[in-house]
C-alpha positions as MATLAB code, in Angstrom:
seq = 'XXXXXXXXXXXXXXXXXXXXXXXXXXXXXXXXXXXXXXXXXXXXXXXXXXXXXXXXXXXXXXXXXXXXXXXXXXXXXXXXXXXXXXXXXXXXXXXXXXXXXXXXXXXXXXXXXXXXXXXXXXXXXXXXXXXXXXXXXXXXXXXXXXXXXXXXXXXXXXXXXXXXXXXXXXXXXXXXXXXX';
ca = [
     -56.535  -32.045   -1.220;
     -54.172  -32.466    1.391;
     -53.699  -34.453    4.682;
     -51.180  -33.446    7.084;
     -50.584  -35.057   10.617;
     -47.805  -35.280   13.202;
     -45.588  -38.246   14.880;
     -43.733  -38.409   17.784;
     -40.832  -40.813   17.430;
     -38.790  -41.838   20.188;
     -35.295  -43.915   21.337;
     -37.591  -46.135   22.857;
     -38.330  -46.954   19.003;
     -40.869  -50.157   18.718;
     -40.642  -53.463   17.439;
     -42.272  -55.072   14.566;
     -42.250  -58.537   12.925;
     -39.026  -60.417   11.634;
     -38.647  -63.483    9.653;
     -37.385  -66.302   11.611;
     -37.377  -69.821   11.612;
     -41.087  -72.037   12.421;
     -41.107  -72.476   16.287;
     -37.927  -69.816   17.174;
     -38.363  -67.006   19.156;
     -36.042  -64.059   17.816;
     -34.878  -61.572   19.714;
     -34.991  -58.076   19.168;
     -33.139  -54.707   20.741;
     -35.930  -52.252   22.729;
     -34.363  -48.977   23.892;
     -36.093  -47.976   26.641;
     -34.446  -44.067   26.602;
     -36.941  -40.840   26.726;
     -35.802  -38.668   24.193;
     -38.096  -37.633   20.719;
     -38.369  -36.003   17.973;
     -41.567  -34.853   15.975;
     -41.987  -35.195   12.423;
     -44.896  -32.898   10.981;
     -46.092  -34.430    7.449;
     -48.418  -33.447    4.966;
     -49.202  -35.579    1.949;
     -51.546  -35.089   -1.311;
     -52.913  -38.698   -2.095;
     -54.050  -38.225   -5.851;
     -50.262  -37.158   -6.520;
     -48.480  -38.371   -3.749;
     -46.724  -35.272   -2.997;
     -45.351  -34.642    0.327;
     -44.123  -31.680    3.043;
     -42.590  -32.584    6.161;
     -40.820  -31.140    8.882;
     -38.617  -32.637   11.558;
     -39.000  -30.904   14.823;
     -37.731  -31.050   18.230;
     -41.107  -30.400   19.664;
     -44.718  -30.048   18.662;
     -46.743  -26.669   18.865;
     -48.562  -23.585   17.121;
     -44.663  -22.429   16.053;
     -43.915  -25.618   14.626;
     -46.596  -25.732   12.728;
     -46.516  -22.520   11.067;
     -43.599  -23.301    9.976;
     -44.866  -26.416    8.283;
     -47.679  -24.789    6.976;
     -46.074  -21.751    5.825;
     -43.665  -23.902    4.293;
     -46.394  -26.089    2.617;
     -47.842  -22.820    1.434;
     -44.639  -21.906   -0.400;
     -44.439  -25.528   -2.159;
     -47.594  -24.992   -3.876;
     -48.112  -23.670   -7.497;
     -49.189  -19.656   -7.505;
     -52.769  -20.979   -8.978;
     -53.400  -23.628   -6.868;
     -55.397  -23.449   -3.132;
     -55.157  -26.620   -1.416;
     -57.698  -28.002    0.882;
     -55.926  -29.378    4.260;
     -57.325  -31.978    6.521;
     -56.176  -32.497   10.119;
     -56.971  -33.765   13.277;
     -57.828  -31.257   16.116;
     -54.709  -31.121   17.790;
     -54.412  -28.123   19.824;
     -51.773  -26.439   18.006;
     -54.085  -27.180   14.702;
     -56.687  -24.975   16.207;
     -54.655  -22.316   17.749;
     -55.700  -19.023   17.434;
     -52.519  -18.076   16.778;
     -51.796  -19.873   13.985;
     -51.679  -17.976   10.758;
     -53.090  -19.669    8.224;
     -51.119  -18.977    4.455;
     -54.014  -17.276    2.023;
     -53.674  -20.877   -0.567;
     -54.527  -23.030    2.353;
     -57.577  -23.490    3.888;
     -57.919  -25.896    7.057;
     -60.878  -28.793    7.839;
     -60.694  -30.321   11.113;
     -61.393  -34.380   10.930;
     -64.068  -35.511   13.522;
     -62.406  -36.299   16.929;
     -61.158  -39.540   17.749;
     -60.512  -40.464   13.728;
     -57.517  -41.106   13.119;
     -58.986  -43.926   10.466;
     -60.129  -40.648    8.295;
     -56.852  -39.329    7.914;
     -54.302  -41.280    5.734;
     -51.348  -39.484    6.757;
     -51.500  -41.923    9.337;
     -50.093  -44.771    7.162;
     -46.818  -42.754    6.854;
     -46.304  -43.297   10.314;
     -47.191  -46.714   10.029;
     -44.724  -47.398    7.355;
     -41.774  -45.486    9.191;
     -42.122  -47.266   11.905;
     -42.250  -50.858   10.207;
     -39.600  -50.496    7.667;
     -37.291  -48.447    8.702;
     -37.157  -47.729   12.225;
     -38.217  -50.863   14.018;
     -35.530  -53.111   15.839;
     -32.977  -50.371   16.278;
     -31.303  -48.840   19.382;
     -30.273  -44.934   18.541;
     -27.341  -44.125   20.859;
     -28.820  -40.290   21.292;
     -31.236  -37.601   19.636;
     -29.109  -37.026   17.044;
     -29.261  -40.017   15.824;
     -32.783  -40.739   15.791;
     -32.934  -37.624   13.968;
     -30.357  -38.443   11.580;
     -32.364  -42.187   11.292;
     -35.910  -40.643   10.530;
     -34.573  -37.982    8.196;
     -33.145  -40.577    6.098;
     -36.249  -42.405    6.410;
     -38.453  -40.242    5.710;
     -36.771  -38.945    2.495;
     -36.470  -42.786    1.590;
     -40.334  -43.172    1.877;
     -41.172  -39.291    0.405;
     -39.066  -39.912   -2.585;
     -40.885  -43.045   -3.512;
     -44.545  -40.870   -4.873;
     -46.218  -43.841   -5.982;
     -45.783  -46.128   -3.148;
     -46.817  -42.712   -1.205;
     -49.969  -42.795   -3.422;
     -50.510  -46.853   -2.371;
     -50.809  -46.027    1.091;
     -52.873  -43.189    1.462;
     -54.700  -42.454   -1.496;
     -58.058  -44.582   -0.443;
     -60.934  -45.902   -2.296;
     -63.161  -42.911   -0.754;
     -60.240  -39.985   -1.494;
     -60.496  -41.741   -5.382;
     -64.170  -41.650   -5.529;
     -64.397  -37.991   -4.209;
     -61.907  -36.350   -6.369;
     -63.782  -38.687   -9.433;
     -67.211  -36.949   -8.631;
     -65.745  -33.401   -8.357;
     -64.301  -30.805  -10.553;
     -60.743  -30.910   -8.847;
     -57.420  -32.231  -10.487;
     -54.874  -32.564   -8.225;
     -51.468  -30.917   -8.067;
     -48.797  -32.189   -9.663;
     -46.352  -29.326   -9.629;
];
């Protein structure tokens, strides 16, 4: 079981608790540019696997390519289940689906369901908080190296998103996970 889900990240960047002195106000840098990237990530919690994808945009043809790409990644006997949020390129009809994956749309307005959400969390809080990025490339450059930082790391991965209910479900069914 997979969860995928996508970010936008931006050179307007966000800021995010620093240690500082009792009564001091720190400041911090906020870039107030428009420019952003997406990153497209899919993560199995029992294994703490990941697939991601850093695009310039987000739509159906960035998302095949994620998914087609996710499809490769897997073991020739494994079919992965993949839950995601009903975006609109999710849902496209144009989307080809790869024949090991198979697609199941979270409820709308869930975003608490789906714990690819606490990679964006993380990102943002450890590594890209309280930064200016001088242009796109590099933000880009900056979340790549974040992201392979944090994707690297499979047990922490497993810490944030493998919850109590994920645990409990996989416990109570016949599937292992993948740890090829």
């Amino acid at each position: 079981m997979w969860f995928q889900d996508e970010a936008r990240f931006g050179q307007q960047g966000c800021n995010s608790r620093i240690w500082a002195a009792r009564g001091s106000r720190p400041r911090a840098v906020r870039q107030t540019d428009y420019e952003w990237v997406y990153l497209f990530g899919a993560v199995c919690p029992a294994s703490g696997r990941s697939n991601a994808w850093l695009m310039p945009q987000a739509n159906t043809l960035t998302m095949q390519a994620q998914l087609n790409d996710l499809g490769r990644s897997l073991a020739d006997d494994v079919h992965a289940l993949l839950v995601l949020d009903g975006a609109g390129w999710h849902v496209s009809h144009a989307l080809r689906v790869p024949p090991n994956l198979t697609l199941l749309k979270l409820p709308p307005y869930a975003p608490e369901l789906n714990p690819a959400e606490m990679l964006w969390r993380e990102l943002r809080q450890r590594y890209l908080s309280n930064r200016l990025y001088p242009d796109i490339d590099s933000l880009d450059s900056a979340l790549a190296s974040a992201w392979l930082r944090l994707s690297d790391d499979t047990e922490r991965l497993r810490r944030l998103t493998n919850f109590n209910w994920i645990k409990a479900a996989l416990a109570q069914s016949q599937i292992t996970p993948d740890t090829s």
